[in-house]
Each structure stands twice: as C-alpha cells, then as structure tokens.
Coordinates of C-alpha atoms in Angstrom, one line a residue:
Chain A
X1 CA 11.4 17.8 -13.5
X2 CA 13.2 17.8 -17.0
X3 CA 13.2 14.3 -16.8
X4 CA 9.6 13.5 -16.1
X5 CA 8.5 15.7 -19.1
X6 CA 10.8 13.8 -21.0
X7 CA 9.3 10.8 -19.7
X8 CA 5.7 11.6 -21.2
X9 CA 6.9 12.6 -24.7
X10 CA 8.9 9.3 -24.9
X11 CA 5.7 7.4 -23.5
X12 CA 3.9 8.6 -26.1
X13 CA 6.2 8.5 -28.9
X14 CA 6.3 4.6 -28.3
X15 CA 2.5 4.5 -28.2
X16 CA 2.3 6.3 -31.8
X17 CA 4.9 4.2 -33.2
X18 CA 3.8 1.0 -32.0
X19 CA 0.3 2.1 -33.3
X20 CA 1.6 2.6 -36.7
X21 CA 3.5 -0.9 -36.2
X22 CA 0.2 -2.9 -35.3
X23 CA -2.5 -0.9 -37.4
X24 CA -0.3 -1.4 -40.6
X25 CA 0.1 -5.1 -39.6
X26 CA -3.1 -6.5 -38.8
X27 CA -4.3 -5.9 -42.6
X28 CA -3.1 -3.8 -45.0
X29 CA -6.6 -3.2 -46.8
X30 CA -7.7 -2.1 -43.4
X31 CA -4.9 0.4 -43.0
X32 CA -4.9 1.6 -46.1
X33 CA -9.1 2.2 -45.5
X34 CA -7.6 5.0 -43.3
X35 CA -6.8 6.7 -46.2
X36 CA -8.8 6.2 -49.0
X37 CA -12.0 6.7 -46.7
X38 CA -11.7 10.2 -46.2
X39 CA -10.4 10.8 -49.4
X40 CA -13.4 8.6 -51.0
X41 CA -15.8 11.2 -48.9
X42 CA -14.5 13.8 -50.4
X43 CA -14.7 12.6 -53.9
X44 CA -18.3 12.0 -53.7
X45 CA -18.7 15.4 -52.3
X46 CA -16.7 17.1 -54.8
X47 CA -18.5 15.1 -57.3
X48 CA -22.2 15.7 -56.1
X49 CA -21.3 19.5 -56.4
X50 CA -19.9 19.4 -59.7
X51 CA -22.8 17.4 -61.3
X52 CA -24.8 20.0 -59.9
X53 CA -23.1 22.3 -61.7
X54 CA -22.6 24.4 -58.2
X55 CA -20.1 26.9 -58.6
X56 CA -18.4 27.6 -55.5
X57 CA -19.9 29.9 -52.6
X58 CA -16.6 31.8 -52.7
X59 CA -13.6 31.7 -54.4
X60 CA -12.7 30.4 -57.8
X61 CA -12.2 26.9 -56.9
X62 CA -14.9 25.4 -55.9
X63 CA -12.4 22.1 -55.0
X64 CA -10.6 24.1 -52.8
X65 CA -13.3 26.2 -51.1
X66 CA -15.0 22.3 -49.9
X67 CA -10.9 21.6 -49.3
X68 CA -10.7 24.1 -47.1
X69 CA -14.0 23.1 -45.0
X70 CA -13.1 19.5 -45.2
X71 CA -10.0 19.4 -44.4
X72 CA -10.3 20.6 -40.4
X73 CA -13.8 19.1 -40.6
X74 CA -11.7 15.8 -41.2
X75 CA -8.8 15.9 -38.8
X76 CA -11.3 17.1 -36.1
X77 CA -13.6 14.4 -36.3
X78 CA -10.5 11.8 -37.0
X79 CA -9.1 13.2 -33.9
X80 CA -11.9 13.2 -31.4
X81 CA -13.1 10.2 -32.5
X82 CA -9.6 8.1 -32.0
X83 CA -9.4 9.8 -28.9
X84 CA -12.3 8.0 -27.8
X85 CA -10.7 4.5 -27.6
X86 CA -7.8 5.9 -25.6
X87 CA -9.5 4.8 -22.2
X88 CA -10.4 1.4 -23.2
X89 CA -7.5 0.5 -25.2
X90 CA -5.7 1.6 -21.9
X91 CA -7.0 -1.5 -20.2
X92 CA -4.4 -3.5 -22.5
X93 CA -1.8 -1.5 -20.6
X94 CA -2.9 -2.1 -17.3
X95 CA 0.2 -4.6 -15.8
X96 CA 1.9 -1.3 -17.3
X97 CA 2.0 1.2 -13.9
X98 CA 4.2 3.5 -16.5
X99 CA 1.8 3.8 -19.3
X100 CA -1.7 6.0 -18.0
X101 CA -4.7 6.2 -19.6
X102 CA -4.0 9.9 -20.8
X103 CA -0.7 8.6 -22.6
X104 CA -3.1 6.2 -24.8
X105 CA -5.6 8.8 -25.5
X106 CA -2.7 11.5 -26.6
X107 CA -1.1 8.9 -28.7
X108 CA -4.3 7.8 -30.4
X109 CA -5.0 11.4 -31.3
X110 CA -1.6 11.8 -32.4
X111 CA -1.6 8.8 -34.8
X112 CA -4.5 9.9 -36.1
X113 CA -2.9 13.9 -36.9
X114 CA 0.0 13.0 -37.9
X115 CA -1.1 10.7 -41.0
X116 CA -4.1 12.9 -41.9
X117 CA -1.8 16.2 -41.8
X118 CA 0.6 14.1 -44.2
X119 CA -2.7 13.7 -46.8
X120 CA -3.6 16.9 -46.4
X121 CA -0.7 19.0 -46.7
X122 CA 0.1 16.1 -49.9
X123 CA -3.3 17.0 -51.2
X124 CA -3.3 20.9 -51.0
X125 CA 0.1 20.8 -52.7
X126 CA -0.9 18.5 -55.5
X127 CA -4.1 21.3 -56.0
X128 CA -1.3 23.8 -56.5
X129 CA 0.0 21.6 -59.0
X130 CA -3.2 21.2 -60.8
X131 CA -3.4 25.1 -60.9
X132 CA -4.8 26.2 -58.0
X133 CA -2.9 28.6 -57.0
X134 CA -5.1 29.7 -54.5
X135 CA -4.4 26.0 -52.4
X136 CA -1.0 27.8 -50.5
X137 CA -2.4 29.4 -48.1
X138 CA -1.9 33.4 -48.5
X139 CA -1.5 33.8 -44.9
X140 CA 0.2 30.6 -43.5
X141 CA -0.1 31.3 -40.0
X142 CA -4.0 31.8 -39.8
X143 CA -4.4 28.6 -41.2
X144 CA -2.0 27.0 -39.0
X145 CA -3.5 28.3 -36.3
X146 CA -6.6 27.9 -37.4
X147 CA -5.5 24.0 -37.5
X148 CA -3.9 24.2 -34.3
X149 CA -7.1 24.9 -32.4
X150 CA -9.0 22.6 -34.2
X151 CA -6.5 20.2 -33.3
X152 CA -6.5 21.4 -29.6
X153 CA -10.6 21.2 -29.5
X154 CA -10.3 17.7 -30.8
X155 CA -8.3 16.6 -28.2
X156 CA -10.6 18.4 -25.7
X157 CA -13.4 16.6 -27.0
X158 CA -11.4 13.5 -27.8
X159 CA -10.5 13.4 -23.6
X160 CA -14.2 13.2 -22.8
X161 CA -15.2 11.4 -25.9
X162 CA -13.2 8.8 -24.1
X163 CA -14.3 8.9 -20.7
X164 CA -17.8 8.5 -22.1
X165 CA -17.3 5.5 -24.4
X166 CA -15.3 3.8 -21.4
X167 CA -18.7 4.2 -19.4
X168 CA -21.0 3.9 -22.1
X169 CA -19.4 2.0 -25.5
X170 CA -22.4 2.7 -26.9
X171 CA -21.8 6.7 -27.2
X172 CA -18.7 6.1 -30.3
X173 CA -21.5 5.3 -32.6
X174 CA -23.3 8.2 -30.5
X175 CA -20.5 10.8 -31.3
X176 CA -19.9 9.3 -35.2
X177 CA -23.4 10.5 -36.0
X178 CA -22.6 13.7 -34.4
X179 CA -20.0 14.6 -36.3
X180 CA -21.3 13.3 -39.4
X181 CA -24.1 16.2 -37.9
X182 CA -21.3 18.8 -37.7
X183 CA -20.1 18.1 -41.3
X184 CA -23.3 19.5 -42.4
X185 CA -23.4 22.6 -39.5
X186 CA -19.9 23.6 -39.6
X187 CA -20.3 25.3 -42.8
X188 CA -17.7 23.0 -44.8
X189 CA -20.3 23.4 -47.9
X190 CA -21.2 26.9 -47.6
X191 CA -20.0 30.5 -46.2
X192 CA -22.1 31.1 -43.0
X193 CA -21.4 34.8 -43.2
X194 CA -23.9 34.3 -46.5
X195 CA -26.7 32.5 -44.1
X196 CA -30.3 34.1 -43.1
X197 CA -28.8 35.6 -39.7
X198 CA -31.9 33.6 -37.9
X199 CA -29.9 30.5 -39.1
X200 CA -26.3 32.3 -38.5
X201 CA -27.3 32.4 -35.1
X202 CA -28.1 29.4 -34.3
X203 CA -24.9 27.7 -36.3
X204 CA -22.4 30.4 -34.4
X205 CA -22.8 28.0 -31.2
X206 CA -21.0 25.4 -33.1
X207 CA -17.1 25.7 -32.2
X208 CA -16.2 23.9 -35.4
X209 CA -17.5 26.8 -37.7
X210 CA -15.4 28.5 -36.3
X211 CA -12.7 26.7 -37.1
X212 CA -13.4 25.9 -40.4
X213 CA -13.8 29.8 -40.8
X214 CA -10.4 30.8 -39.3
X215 CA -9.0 28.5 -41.5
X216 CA -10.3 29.9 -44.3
X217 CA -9.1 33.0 -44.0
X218 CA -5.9 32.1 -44.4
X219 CA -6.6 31.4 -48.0
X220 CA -9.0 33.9 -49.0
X221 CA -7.9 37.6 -49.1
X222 CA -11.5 39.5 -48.3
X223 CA -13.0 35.7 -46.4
X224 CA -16.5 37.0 -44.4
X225 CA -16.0 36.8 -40.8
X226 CA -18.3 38.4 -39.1
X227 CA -19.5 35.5 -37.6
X228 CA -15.4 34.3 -36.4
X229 CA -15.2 34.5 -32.5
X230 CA -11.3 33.5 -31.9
X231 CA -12.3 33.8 -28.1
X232 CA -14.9 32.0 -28.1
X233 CA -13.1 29.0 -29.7
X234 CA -10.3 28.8 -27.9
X235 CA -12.4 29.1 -24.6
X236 CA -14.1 26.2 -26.1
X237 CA -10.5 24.6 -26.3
X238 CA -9.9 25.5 -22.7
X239 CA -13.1 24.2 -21.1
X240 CA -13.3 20.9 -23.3
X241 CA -9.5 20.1 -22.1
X242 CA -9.9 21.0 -18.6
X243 CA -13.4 19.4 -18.3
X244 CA -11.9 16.2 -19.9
X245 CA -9.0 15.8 -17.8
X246 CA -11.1 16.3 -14.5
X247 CA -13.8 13.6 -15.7
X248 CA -10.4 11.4 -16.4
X249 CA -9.2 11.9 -12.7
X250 CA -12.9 11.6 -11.2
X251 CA -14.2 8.4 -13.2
X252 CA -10.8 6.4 -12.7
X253 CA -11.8 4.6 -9.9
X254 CA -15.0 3.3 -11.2
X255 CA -13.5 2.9 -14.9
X256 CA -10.6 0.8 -14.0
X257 CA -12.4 -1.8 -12.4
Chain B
X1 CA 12.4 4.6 -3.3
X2 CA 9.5 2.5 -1.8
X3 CA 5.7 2.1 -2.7
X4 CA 3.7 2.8 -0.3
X5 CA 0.1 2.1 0.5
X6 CA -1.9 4.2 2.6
X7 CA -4.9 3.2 4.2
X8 CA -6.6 1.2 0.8
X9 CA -9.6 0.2 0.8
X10 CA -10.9 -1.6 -2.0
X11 CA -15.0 -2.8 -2.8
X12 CA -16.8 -4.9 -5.5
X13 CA -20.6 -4.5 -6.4
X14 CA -21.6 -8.3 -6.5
X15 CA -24.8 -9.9 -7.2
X16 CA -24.9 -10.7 -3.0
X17 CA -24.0 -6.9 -2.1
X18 CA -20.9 -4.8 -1.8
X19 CA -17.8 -7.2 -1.0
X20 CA -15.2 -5.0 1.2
X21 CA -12.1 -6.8 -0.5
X22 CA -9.6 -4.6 0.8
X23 CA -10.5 -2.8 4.5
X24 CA -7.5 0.1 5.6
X25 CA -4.6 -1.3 4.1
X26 CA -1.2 0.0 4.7
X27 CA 2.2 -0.9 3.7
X28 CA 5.5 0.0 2.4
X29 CA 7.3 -2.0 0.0
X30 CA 11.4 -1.3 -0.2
X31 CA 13.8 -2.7 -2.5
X32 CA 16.1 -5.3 -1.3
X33 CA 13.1 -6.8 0.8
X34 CA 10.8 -9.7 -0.2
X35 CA 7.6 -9.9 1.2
X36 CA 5.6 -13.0 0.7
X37 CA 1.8 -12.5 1.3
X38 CA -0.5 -15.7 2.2
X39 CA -4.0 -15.3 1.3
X40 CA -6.5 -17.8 0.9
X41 CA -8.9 -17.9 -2.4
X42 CA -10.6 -15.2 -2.8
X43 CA -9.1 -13.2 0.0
X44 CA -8.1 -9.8 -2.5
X45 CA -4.6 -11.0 -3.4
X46 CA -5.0 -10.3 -6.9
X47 CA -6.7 -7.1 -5.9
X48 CA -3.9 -6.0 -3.8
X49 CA -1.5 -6.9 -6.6
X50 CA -3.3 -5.0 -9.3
X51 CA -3.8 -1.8 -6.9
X52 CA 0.6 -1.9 -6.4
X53 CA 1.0 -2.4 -10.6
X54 CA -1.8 0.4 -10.9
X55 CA -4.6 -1.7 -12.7
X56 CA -7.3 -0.7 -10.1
X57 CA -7.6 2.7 -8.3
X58 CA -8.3 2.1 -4.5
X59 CA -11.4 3.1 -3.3
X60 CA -10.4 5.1 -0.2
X61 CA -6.6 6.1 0.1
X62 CA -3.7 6.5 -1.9
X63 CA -0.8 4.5 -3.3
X64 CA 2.2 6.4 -3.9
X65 CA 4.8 5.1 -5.8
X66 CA 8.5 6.0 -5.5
X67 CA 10.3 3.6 -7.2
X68 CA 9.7 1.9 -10.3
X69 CA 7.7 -1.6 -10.1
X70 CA 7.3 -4.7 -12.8
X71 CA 4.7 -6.1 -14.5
X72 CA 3.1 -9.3 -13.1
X73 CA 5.0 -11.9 -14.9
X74 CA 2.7 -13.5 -17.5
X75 CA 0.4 -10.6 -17.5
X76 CA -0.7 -9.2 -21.6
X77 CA 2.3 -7.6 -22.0
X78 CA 2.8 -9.2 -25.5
X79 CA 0.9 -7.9 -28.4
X80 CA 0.3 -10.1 -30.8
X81 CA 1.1 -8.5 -34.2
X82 CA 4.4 -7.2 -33.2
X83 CA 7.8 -9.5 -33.4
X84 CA 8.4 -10.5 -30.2
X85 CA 11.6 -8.7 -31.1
X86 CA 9.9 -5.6 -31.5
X87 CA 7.7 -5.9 -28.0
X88 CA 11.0 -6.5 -25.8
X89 CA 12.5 -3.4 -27.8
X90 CA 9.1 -1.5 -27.0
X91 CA 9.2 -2.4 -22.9
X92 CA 12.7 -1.6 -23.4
X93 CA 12.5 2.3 -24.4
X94 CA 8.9 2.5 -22.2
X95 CA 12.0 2.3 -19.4
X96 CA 14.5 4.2 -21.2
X97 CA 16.9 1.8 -21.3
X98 CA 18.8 0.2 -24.1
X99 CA 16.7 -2.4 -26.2
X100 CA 19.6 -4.2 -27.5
X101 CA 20.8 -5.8 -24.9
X102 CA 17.6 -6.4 -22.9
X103 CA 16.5 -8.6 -26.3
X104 CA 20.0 -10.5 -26.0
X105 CA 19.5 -11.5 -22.5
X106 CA 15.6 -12.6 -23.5
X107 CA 16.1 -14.2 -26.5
X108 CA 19.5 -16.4 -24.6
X109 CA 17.7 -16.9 -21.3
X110 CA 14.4 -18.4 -22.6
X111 CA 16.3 -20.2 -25.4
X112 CA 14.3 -18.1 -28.3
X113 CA 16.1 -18.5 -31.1
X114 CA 14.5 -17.7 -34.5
X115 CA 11.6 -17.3 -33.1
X116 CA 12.6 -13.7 -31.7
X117 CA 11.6 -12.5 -34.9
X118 CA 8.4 -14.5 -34.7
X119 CA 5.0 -13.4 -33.3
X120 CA 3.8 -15.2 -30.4
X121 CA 1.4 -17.5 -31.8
X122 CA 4.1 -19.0 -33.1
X123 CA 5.9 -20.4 -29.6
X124 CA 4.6 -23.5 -28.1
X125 CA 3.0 -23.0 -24.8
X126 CA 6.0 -24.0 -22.7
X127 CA 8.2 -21.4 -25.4
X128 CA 5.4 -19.1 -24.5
X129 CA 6.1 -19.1 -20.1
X130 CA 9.4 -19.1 -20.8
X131 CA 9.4 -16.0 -22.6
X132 CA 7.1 -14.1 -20.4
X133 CA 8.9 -15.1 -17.3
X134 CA 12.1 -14.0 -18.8
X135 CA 10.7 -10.7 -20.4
X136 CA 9.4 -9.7 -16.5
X137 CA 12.6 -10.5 -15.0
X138 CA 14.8 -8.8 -17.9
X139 CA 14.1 -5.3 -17.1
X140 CA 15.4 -4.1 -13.6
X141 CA 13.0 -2.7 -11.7
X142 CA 13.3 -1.5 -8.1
X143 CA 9.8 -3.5 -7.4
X144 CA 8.9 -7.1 -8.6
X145 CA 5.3 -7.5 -7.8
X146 CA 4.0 -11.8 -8.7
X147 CA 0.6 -12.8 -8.8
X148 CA 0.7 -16.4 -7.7
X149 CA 3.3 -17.4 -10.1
X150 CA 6.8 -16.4 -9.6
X151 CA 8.7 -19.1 -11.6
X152 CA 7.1 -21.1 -14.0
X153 CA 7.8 -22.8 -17.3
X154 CA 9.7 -26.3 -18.0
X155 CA 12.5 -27.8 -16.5
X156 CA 15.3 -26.8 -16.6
X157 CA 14.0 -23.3 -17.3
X158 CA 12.2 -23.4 -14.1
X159 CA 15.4 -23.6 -12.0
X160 CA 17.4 -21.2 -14.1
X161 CA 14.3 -19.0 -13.7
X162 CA 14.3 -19.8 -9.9
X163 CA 18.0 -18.5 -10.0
X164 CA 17.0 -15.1 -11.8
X165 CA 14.5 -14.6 -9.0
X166 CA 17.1 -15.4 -6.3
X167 CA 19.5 -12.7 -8.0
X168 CA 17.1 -9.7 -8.5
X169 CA 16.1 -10.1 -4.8
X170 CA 19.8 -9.0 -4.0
X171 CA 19.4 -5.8 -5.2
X172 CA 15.3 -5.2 -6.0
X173 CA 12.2 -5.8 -4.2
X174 CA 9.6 -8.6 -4.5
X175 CA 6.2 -8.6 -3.5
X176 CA 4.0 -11.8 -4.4
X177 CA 1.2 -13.3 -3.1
X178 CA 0.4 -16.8 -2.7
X179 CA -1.3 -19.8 -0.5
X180 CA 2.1 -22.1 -0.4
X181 CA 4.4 -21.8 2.7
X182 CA 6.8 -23.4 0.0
X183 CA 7.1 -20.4 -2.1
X184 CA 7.0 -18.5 1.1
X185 CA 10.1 -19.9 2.5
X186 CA 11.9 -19.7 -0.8
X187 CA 11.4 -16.3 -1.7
X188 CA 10.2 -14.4 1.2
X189 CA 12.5 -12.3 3.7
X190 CA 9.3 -11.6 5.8
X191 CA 5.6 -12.9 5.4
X192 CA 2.1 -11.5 5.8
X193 CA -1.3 -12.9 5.5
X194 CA -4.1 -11.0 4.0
X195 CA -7.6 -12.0 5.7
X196 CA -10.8 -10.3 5.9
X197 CA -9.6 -7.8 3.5
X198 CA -6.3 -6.6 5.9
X199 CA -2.8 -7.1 5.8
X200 CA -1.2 -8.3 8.6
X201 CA 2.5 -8.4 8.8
X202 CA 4.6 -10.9 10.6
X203 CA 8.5 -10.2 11.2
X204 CA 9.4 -13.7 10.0
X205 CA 8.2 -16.0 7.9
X206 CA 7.5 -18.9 9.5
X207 CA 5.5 -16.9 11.9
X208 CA 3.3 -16.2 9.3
X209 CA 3.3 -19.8 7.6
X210 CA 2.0 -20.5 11.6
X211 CA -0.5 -17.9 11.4
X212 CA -1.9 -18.4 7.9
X213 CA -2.2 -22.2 9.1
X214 CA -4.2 -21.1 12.3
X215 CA -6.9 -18.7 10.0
X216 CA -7.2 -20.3 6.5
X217 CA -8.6 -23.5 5.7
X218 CA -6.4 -26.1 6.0
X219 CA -7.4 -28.6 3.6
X220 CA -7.5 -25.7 0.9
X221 CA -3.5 -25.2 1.7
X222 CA -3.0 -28.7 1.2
X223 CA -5.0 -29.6 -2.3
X224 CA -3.2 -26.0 -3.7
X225 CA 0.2 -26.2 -2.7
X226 CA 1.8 -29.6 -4.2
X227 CA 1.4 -28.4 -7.8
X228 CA 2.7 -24.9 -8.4
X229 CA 2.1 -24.8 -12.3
X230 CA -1.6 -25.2 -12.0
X231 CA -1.0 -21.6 -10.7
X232 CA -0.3 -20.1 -14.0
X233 CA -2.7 -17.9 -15.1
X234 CA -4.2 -18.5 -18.7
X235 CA -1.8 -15.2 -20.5
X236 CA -3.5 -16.2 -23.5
X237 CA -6.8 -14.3 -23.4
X238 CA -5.1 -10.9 -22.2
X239 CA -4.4 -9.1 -25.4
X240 CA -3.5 -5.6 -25.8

C-alpha cells in the first residue's frame, strides 16, 4: 500500500517539475508574466489607494492590510484557475495508463502554490524589511492555516473548475470573471466586520472571506471576526473536494472521448 | 499480472446514429503471450487499443489492470520543449526506474547521438521513428500494446527494431492489432479477429489468418498489407 502512495507523490512531483521545465522554456517573458502579473495588480491597487489618500481600514499599514487580503485572494484564484486545465492537459497524457487526469490537475495546482508561496513569503519579509513590522505574522499558525484552507478550497474548486472547462472550454473565461468578482466580495479592500450587516450578510456566503479573514487574524492582535465561520469553510473545503472528485469519476467516460 | 477486460462495450455518437464499436468484449492479456488481433478498417482496433493503454473509458464494463502496460509506440509521448534527454529521464522516473541507463540504451539503439540533448524538431523524420520506437521498447513493461505499427523506421533500424520486439516477447506481453497475416505470423503466439465490434479468439494463428480471410474484404487485405510503413501514424500532430 506504501508503495502505491509513493507512487502518486512521485507522479506528481515529475508533473510539477516537468511543468517548471516547459513553462520556463517556451518563453521566458511569458514565464516571467507569472510573476510580475500579480505583483503589477497589486501595485496598481496599492497605488489607487494611496493617491486616494485612503488610510487603511485597520491597522497601520495600509500595504499590508491589502497584503494580507491579496495575498490568499491571489494564490486562491492562481490555484483554482490552473486547476482547471488539469483535465484537458491530461489528454496529452493519454498513451500514459500511469499518469490520471487527477495527477495533472494536483500538479498544476501545485506549480501554481509553490511559486506564488515563494513571492509571497519573499514579499511579506521584504515589508518587514521596509518597517513593517507588523508583516510576520503574530500568530503563525492562524495564518498558515488560514492559507492551508484556502489552499485546500482552491483545489476543491480547482477539481470541478476542471471537469467543467473539459465539458465546456468556455467556462475558464467564465470562472476568471468570477474571481476577478470575488476580489471585490472577499473583503481584500475592506474589513467586513465594518460593513452595513444587510451587506455583511449577504458577503458571509462567500467562502473566501472567510479566508481572507482567518488569515488576517494572524497578523492583527484585536482583527473583527464576528463574521469568521471556521466550520463553515472548511465544510466548504469538504464538499467542493468531494463533489469534484465524484464529477471526475462520473464524467470520465464522456470526457475522454 | 494480466489486464483484463470484462465485458467492454464501447459507442460513438456519429452524424448517422450511435456506432456500437465495441459490443461485450472480454479478454485477458498475460505476459509472455502475444496476441495479434486482425481487424479490418474501421472495425474498433484503435478503440480496443486505447481502452487497454487507458485513453478511453469503456462504456459498459471494466478494464482492470494488473500489470503494467506500454505506451503505443509513436504515440505523443515526446514534448516538444524538453531535450529529448530530459523526456526519456521523465518516462524513466514516471516508472521508477533508473533514467540513466534507460537514455544510454535510447540514445545507442536509435543511433542519437548529439542530438540527445536536442529537442525533437530537430531529428529528421526517419531520426524521429527511430527514436519513438526505441523509447516504447526501452522501458520494460509487463504489456506491450501496438497500434498498427510495431516496427518501423529505416533499414537497418527496422530489423534491429524487429529483434528488440522478438526479445521483449520472451519475457513481456504484446498485444497489437493489425490487417496483415504477415505481422501476424511474425509476432503473434495466438490470433484473434475483431468484427462487428467482438473479439473472437482463435488458438492458433493461422486459424485466425483463415478466419479473418473468410469475414473481411479481401481486396482491402491485399492493397494494405504489402507496405507496412504506410501504417505509421502521423506522431507529429500529438503534442503534450
């Protein structure tokens, strides 16, 4: 049994690696677009809210209170949205009886964490530098956590993000308007304890407030959360994974074709 | 250590209707066995193929595999922005086995020389059949499965390739599909004929060279077998 968990880690390690191997090879401006596009995004946010002469909605920083909001915002969206290619890249793999579908769709979403944790972690510690001392998180393990699930949803998302596009192709430019819909209703700009509860209400359906807000707390001593529902998330996490893996075993038939 | 089919049964929405390409197919496939399979054009020998290496899920019934199986030769195996160094070492590891001396044997057997550390574009089209032959007969599987084409390439690699084939029978399994009774009696231990979308199985081979004669259209037999490298498929297009 050993060796057939073994077996799925080393599948998947290849994939990632041989992803970094091709994406970095094809062109190196569009590789390097990985990068700078998020960190462009911010920019212009961060920029829009200092000509505006907005001081932050909590905190001292107002860099690292959008930080903190961007940052799972980011690898969320980078996540679930890689994760939607898994199914149709798998078709490359096909000859392949060892490599599945689900392998491609893991490795994807792991490409896509593992170089936009790199940024991240790089980017928090060169706000330290600049002297924010606020940008190590006070309580590590809140905001790992806080990651963690984020990371876990993506995936769950991700999984039926890519039986979807595999049907429909159409439904990745679908889910990128989505998210760029979430960015604005996941509270990355604001504190939703703060909101008109009529609005609160509404926005507390959204499982990525509440990651964004979990996270948060790991930074900010006396962080609002009246609105944070662990449970709720993490059943989110459940249900997305488990809804995505049984739309991947029921739609491979008619996807494979 | 078999693959086993059990009860397939395979269909295609077509502009004429549902065409039933595979109808209750079961089989097992051992190593140390070849099984040649005639079909005529069109008869679901690429179907059956793809539903053994796992491209297509059957319709009705299961395929359980047991034992590890190959890649078609000369299916998109290759990707094209990698060395070709770099894909042997990747279907290397995907088996767990030692890169090193799986590129050695590729890059002697199909002659590669520098361009090992090349991309593909860069091999000649006969460089090119050589080195997908080779790479689908380098790693040792318990299951060969062919489409069609089991050997291929330019003299002399051809025969050496011919020899490779003879040798991984020994100990492996081979399951290809084909219309020559040529190929059949080469490489076949036992025959079957697929026709109206079932497998029929016939203890020797010539008894199934005789019954694939009887059923399939003789004149198609004849215009297909003489030249086997028209059988290549085109592994250009297939890109990962």
């Amino acid at each position: 049994m050993n060796g057939v968990v073994a077996d799925q880690f080393r599948i998947v390690g290849l994939l990632v690696a041989r992803e970094l191997r091709t994406r970095f090879s094809d062109s190196r401006i569009g590789s390097a677009m990985n990068f700078i596009e998020p960190a462009l995004q911010f920019l212009v946010i961060f920029l829009i809210f200092a000509l505006m002469g907005r001081r932050s909605h909590f905190g001292t920083s107002v860099f690292l209170f959008l930080a903190t909001g961007f940052v799972p915002y980011m690898l969320f969206a980078s996540i679930s949205g890689a994760a939607s290619r898994g199914i149709r890249m798998a078709r490359g793999f096909r000859h392949i009886r060892i490599i599945m579908p689900l392998h491609v769709v893991v490795a994807q979403g792991m490409f896509e964490f593992f170089t936009h944790l790199l940024i991240y972690i790089l980017a928090f510690f060169l706000l330290w530098f600049a002297g924010i001392s606020d940008a190590i998180p006070i309580y590590p393990e809140a905001a790992f956590a806080a990651l963690a699930a984020g990371v876990a949803l993506a995936f769950g998302i991700g999984l039926i993000n890519a039986n979807v596009t595999a049907l429909f192709p159409m439904w990745r430019i679908i889910y990128g308007l989505i998210t760029r819909f979430l960015m604005l209703t996941s509270g990355v700009f604001y504190v939703p304890d703060f909101l008109p509860p009529q609005y609160r209400w509404y926005l507390s359906w959204n499982p990525l407030l509440h990651v964004i807000d979990w996270f948060r707390t790991g930074f900010y001593m006396t962080y609002p959360t009246n609105i944070l529902d662990r449970s709720y998330l993490l059943a989110w996490v459940a249900v997305t994974i488990f809804f995505g893996l049984v739309l991947e075993r029921a739609l491979r038939r008619r996807i494979a074709v | 250590m078999t693959v086993t089919l059990n009860s397939v049964s395979k269909s295609y929405q077509t502009p004429a209707g549902r065409c039933q390409v595979l109808r209750d197919v079961s089989a097992v496939f051992q190593p140390g066995l070849s099984v040649g399979i005639l079909g005529a054009r069109r008869s679901g020998k690429s179907t059956l193929i793809q539903i053994l290496t796992g491209a297509i899920h059957p319709d009705v019934g299961y395929v359980s595999h047991r034992s590890l199986v190959s890649f078609p030769a000369c299916s998109g195996v290759i990707h094209p922005a990698m060395t070709i160094r770099q894909n042997i070492a990747f279907l290397a590891r995907l088996y767990n086995l030692d890169p090193k001396p799986i590129i050695q044997f590729v890059a002697e057997f199909a002659s590669l020389g520098e361009l090992l550390d090349q991309r593909l574009k860069a091999c000649s089209k006969d460089q090119r059949s050589k080195l997908l032959f080779t790479i689908s007969y380098a790693i040792p599987f318990d299951i060969y499965l062919c489409d069609e084409s089991i050997v291929g390439g330019p003299e002399p690699f051809r025969s050496s390739c011919e020899g490779l084939v003879q040798e991984r029978r020994r100990n492996s399994g081979l399951v290809f599909t084909t219309k020559s009774p040529l190929l059949m009696r080469k490489f076949a231990d036992i025959g079957a004929v697929l026709i109206g979308g079932r497998l029929v199985f016939f203890p020797s081979v010539e008894e199934a060279i005789v019954a694939f004669g009887d059923c399939a259209d003789v004149s198609e037999v004849l215009l297909d077998t003489p030249d086997l490298r028209e059988e290549e498929p085109d592994y250009s297009t297939d890109i990962i």
